Each structure stands twice: as structure tokens, then as C-alpha cells.
PDB file of C-alpha atoms in Angstrom:
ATOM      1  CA  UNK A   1     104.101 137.424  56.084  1.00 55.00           C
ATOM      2  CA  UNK A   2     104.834 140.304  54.232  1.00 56.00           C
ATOM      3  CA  UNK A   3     107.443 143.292  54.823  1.00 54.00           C
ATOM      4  CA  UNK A   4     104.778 145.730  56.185  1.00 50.00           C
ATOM      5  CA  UNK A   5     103.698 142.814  58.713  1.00 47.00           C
ATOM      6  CA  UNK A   6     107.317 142.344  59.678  1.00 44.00           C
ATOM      7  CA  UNK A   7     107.858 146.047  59.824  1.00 44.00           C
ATOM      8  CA  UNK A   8     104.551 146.566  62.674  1.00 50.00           C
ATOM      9  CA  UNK A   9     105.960 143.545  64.563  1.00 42.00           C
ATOM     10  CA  UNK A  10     109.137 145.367  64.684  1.00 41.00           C
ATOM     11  CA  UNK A  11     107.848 148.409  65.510  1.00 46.00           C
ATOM     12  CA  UNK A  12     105.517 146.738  68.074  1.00 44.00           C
ATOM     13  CA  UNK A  13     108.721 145.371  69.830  1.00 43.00           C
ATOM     14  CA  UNK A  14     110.330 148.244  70.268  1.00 40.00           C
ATOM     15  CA  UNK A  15     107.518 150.153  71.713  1.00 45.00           C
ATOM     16  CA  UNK A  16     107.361 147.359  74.221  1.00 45.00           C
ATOM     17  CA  UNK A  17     110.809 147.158  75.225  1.00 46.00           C
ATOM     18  CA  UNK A  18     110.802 150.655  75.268  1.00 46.00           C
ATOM     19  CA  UNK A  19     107.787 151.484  77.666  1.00 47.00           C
ATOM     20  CA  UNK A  20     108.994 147.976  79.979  1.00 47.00           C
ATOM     21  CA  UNK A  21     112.740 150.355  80.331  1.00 49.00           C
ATOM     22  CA  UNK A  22     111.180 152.970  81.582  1.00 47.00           C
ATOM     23  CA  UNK A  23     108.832 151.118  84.015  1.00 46.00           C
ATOM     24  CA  UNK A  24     111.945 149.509  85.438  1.00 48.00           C
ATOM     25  CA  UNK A  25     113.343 152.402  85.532  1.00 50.00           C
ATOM     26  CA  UNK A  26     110.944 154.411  87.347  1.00 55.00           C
ATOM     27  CA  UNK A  27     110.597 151.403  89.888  1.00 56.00           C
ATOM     28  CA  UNK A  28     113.322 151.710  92.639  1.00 60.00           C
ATOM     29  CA  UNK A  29     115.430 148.672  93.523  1.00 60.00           C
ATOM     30  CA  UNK A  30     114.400 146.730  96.526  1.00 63.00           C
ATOM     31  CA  UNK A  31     116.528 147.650  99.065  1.00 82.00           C
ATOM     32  CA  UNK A  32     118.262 144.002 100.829  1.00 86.00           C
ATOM     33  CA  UNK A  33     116.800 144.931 104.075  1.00 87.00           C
ATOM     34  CA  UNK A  34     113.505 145.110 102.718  1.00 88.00           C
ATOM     35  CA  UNK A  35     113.977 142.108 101.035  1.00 90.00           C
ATOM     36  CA  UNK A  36     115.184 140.771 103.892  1.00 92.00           C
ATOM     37  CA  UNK A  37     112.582 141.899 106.448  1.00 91.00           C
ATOM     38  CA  UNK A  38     110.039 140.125 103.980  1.00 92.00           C
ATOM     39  CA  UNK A  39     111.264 137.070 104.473  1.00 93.00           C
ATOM     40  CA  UNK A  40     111.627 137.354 108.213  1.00 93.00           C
ATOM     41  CA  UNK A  41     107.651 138.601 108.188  1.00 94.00           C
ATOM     42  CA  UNK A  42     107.028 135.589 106.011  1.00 94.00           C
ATOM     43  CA  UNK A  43     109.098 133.590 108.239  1.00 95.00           C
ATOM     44  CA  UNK A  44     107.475 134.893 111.160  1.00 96.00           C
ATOM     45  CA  UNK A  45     103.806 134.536 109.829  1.00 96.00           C
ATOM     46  CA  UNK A  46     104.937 130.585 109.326  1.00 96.00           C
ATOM     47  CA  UNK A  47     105.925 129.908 112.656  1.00 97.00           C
ATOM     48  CA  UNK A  48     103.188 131.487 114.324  1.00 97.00           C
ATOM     49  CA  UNK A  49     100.385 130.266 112.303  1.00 97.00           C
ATOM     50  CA  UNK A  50     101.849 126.869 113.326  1.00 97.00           C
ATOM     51  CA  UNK A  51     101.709 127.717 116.767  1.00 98.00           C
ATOM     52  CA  UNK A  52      98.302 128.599 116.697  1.00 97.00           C
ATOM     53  CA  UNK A  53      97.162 125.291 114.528  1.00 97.00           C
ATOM     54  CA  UNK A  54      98.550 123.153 117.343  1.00 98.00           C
ATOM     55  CA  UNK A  55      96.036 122.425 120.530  1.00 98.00           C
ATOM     56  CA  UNK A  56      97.384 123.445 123.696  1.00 96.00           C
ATOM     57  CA  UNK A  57      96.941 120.367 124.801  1.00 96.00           C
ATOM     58  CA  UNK A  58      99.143 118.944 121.955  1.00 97.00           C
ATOM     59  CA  UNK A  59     102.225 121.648 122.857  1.00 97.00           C
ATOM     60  CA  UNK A  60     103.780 118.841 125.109  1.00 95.00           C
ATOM     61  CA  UNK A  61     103.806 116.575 122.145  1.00 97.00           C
ATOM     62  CA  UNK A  62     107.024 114.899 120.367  1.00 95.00           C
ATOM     63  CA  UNK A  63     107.180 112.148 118.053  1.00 95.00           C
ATOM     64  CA  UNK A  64     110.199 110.422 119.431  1.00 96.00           C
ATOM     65  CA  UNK A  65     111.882 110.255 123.840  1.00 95.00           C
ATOM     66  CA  UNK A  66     115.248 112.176 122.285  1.00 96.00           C
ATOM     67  CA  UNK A  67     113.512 114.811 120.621  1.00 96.00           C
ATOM     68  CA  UNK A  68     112.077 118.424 121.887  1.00 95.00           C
ATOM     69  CA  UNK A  69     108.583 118.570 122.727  1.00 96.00           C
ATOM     70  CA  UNK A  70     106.215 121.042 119.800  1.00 97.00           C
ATOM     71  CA  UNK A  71     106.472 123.955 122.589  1.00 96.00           C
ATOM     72  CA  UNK A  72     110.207 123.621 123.291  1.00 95.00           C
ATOM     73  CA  UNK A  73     111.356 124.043 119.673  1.00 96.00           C
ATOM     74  CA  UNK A  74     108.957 126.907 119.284  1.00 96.00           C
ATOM     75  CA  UNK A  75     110.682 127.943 122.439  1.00 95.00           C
ATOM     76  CA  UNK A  76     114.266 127.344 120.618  1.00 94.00           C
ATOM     77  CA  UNK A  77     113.086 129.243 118.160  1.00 96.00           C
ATOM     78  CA  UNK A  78     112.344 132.091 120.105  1.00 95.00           C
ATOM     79  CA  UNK A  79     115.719 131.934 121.918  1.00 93.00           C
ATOM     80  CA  UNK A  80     117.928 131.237 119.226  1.00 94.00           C
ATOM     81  CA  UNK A  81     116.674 134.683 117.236  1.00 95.00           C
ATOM     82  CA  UNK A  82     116.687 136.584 120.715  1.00 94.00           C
ATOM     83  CA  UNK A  83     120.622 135.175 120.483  1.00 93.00           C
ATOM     84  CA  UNK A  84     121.131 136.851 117.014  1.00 94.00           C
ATOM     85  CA  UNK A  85     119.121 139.975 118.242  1.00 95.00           C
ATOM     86  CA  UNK A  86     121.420 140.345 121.642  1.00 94.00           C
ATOM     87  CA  UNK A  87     124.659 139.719 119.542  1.00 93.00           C
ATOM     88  CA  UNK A  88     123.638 142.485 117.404  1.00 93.00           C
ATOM     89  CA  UNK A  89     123.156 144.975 120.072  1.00 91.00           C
ATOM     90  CA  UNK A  90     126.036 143.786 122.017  1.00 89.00           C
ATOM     91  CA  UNK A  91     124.239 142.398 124.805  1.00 88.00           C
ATOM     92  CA  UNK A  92     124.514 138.863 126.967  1.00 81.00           C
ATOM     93  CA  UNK A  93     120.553 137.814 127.075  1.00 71.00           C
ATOM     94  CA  UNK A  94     118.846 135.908 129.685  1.00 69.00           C
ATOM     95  CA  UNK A  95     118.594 131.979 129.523  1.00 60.00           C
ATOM     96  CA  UNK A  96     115.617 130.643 128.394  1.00 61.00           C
ATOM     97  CA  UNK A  97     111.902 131.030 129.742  1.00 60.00           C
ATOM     98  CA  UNK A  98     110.768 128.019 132.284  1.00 64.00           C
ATOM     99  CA  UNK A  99     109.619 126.401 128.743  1.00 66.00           C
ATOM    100  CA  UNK A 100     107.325 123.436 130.932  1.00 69.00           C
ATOM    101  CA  UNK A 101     105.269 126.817 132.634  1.00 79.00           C
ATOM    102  CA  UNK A 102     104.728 128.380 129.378  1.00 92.00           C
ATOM    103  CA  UNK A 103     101.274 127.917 128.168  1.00 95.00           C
ATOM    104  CA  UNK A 104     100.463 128.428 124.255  1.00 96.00           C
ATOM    105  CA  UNK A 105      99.697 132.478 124.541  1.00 97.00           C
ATOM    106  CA  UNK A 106     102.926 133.121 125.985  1.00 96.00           C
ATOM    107  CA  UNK A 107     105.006 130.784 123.493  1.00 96.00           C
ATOM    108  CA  UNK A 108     102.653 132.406 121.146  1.00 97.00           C
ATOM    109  CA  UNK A 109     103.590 136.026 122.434  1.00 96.00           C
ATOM    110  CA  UNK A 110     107.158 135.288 122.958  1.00 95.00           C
ATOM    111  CA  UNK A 111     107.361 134.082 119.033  1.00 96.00           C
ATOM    112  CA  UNK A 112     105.766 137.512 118.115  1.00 96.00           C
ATOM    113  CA  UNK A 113     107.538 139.653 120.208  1.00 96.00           C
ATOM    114  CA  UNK A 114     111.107 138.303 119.133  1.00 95.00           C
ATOM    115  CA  UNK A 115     110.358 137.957 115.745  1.00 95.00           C
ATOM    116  CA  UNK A 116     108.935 141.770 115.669  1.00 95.00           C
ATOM    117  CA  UNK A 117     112.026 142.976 117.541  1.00 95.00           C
ATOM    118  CA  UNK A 118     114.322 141.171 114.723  1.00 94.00           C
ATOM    119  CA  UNK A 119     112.589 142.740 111.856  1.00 92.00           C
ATOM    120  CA  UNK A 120     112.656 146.109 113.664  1.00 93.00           C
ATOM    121  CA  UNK A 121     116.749 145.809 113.594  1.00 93.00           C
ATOM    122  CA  UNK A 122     116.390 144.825 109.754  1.00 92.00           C
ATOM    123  CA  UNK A 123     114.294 146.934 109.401  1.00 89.00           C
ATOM    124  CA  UNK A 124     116.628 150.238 109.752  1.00 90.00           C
ATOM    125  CA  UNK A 125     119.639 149.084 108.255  1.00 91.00           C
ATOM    126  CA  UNK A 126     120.872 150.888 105.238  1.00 91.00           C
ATOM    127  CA  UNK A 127     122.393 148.633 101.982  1.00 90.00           C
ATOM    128  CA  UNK A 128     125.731 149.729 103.183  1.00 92.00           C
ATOM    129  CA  UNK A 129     125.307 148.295 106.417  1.00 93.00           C
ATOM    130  CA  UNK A 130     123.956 145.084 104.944  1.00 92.00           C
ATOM    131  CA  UNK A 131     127.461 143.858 103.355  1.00 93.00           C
ATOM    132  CA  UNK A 132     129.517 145.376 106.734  1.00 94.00           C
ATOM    133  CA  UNK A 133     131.774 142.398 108.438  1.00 95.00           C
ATOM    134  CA  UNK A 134     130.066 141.262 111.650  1.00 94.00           C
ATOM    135  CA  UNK A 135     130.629 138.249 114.218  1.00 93.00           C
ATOM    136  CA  UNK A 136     128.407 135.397 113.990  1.00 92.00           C
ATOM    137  CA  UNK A 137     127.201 134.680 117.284  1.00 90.00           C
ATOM    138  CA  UNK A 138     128.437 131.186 116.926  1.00 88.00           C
ATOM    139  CA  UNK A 139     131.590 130.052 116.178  1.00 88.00           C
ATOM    140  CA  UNK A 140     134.873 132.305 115.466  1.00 90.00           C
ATOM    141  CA  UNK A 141     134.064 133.876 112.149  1.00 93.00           C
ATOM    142  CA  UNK A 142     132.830 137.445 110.808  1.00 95.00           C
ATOM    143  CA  UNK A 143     130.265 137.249 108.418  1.00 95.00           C
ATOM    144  CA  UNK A 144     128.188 140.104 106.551  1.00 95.00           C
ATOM    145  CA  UNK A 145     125.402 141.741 108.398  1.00 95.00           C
ATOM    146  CA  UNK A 146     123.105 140.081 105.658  1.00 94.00           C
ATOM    147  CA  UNK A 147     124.424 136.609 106.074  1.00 94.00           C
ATOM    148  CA  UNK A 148     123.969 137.010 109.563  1.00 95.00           C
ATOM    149  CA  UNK A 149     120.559 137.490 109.982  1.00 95.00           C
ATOM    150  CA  UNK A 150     120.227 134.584 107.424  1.00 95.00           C
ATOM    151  CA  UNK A 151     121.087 132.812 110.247  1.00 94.00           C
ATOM    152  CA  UNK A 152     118.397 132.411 112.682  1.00 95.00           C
ATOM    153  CA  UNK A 153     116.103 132.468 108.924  1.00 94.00           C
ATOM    154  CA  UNK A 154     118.073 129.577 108.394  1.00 94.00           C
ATOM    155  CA  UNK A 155     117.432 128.068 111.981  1.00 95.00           C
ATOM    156  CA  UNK A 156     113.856 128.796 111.498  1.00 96.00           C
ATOM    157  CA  UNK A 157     113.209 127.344 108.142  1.00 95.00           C
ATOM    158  CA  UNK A 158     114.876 123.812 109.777  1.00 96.00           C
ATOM    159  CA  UNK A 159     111.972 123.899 113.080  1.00 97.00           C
ATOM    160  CA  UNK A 160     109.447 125.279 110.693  1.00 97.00           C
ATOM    161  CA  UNK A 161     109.718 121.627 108.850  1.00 96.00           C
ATOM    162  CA  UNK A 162     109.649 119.818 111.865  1.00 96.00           C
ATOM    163  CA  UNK A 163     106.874 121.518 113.280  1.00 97.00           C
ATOM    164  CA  UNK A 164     105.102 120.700 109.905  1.00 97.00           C
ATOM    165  CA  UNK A 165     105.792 117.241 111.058  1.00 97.00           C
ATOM    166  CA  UNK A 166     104.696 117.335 114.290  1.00 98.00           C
ATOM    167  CA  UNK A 167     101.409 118.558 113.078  1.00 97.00           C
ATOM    168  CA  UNK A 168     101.093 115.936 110.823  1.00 97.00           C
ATOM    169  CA  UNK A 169     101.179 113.299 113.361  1.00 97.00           C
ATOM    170  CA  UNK A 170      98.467 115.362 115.484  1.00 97.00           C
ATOM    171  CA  UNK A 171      96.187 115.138 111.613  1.00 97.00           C
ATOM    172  CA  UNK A 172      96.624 118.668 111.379  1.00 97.00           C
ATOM    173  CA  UNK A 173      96.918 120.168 108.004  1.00 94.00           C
ATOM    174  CA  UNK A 174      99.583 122.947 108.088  1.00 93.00           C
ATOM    175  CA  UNK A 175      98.073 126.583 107.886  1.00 93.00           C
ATOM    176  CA  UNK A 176     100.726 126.683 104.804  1.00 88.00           C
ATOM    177  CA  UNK A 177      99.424 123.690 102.860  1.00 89.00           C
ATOM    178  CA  UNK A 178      95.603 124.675 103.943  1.00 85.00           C
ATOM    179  CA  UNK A 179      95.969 128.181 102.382  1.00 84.00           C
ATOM    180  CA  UNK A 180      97.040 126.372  98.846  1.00 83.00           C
ATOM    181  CA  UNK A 181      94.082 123.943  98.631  1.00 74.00           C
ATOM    182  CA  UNK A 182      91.852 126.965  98.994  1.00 72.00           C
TER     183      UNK A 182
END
């Protein structure tokens, strides 16, 4: 290649970097509650697609005697968040729904509901209040506000994969994986 070539890639590369700067900087930052409320909604969307994939008849279903039934770790689910969701507004919840009465609409509608009341809290806080010290509702430790909704995320992400399981051994294809092969 010759100078002149060199010179127009150059040039070229400048331009580019230049116009990509200003793009960037146009763009705000996420904020880490909206990245965070994402990933609950994605979260959310997961569990409750796999909800609805399962039969009702199925929802009594588990794969081993010692292990919770498909509708009582949806169920857990449900509680454990509500747990997170009553620490943060400094309130004792109730115990657990009669799980064994609860028919797939209302485990359905209990997933939603909880999960919608979550992101809501997310939803509102400011960056500032994201890295504030709060107590973990288990255990004796402080955490940020951010790592502590990471924690029933966490909890979720763990019965998500079993649930995958459990639909497995029903020959259900996970909405998930059926979405993909599309």
C-alpha cells in the first residue's frame, strides 16, 4: 500500500473513533437498578414460563421421596423473594400459602405478584441507594442494597435449574431451550 492509502485508513479511523465517542457519550449509563430490574424481569419471565410449561396435573411431581414437589419449590420461590421484599420494608411476613391447596393459577399468580412487587422496590432505588449497607435477611451480616437483592436472583437461578429438570423428566422441553431452536 502506498502513503495516500495509509493516510485514508488513518483518517478513516479517526472518524470512526471519533463519531463511536460521541455516541457513547450521548448514551446515558445504565443505571444498576435498571440493570438490576432486568434481570429480575428476565428472572421472573423464566420462572413463570416454567410454571406454565408444566401440566397441572404434573405440579405434584418430584423426581426423588426427599425432594420438594415442582409446585412447592415454585412455592419456595415465591416465599423466599416475599422474605427479601418484607426485610426490605421492615416487615415480619406471613408463613407460607397451604402449598398442597394451591392449584397452578394461584402458584402461577403468586410467582407474578411477588416477583412484580420485587422489581417495583428495584425499581425506585437511586445508584446511591444501590451501594448503601443493609442486613441480609439471613444470617448476621450487612451487605449492599445491590448484593442483597442478588440474593433471592441467586435463590432463583438455583430452582430455575431444577425446575428445568423436573421438566425434563415430564419430556417437556423448557420454554428457554424451545425459544433457541426456533
Amino acid at each position: 500500500m502506498n502513503t495516500l492509502t495509509y493516510a485514508r485508513l488513518l483518517c478513516c479511523g479517526v472518524i470512526a473513533a471519533i463519531a463511536a465517542s460521541s455516541l457513547w457519550a450521548q448514551s446515558p449509563a445504565p443505571r444498576l437498578a435498571q440493570e438490576l430490574a432486568a434481570t429480575w424481569e428476565r428472572t421472573a419471565a423464566n420462572l413463570i414460563d416454567v410454571a406454565d410449561a408444566m401440566p397441572e396435573e404434573r405440579y405434584d411431581f418430584k423426581p426423588a421421596p426427599e425432594v420438594r414437589t415442582f409446585r412447592e419449590q415454585l412455592v419456595h420461590v415465591a416465599g423466599t423473594v416475599q422474605r427479601f421484599i418484607d426485610t426490605a420494608n421492615s416487615t415480619k411476613g406471613e408463613s407460607e400459602p397451604p402449598q398442597k391447596t394451591m392449584t397452578k393459577a394461584d402458584v402461577v399468580r403468586l410467582l407474578t405478584q411477588t416477583f412484580q412487587a420485587g422489581q417495583a422496590m428495584i425499581g425506585s432505588l437511586t445508584d446511591a441507594q444501590m451501594v448503601e449497607p443493609v442486613k441480609f435477611p439471613f444470617g448476621d451480616r450487612m451487605v449492599s442494597r445491590y448484593g442483597f437483592w442478588m440474593g433471592p436472583l441467586q435463590d432463583a437461578a438455583d430452582h430455575y435449574g431444577q425446575l428445568v429438570i423436573y421438566l425434563r423428566l415430564n419430556g417437556i422441553v423448557p420454554p428457554a431451550t424451545a425459544r433457541r431452536s426456533q
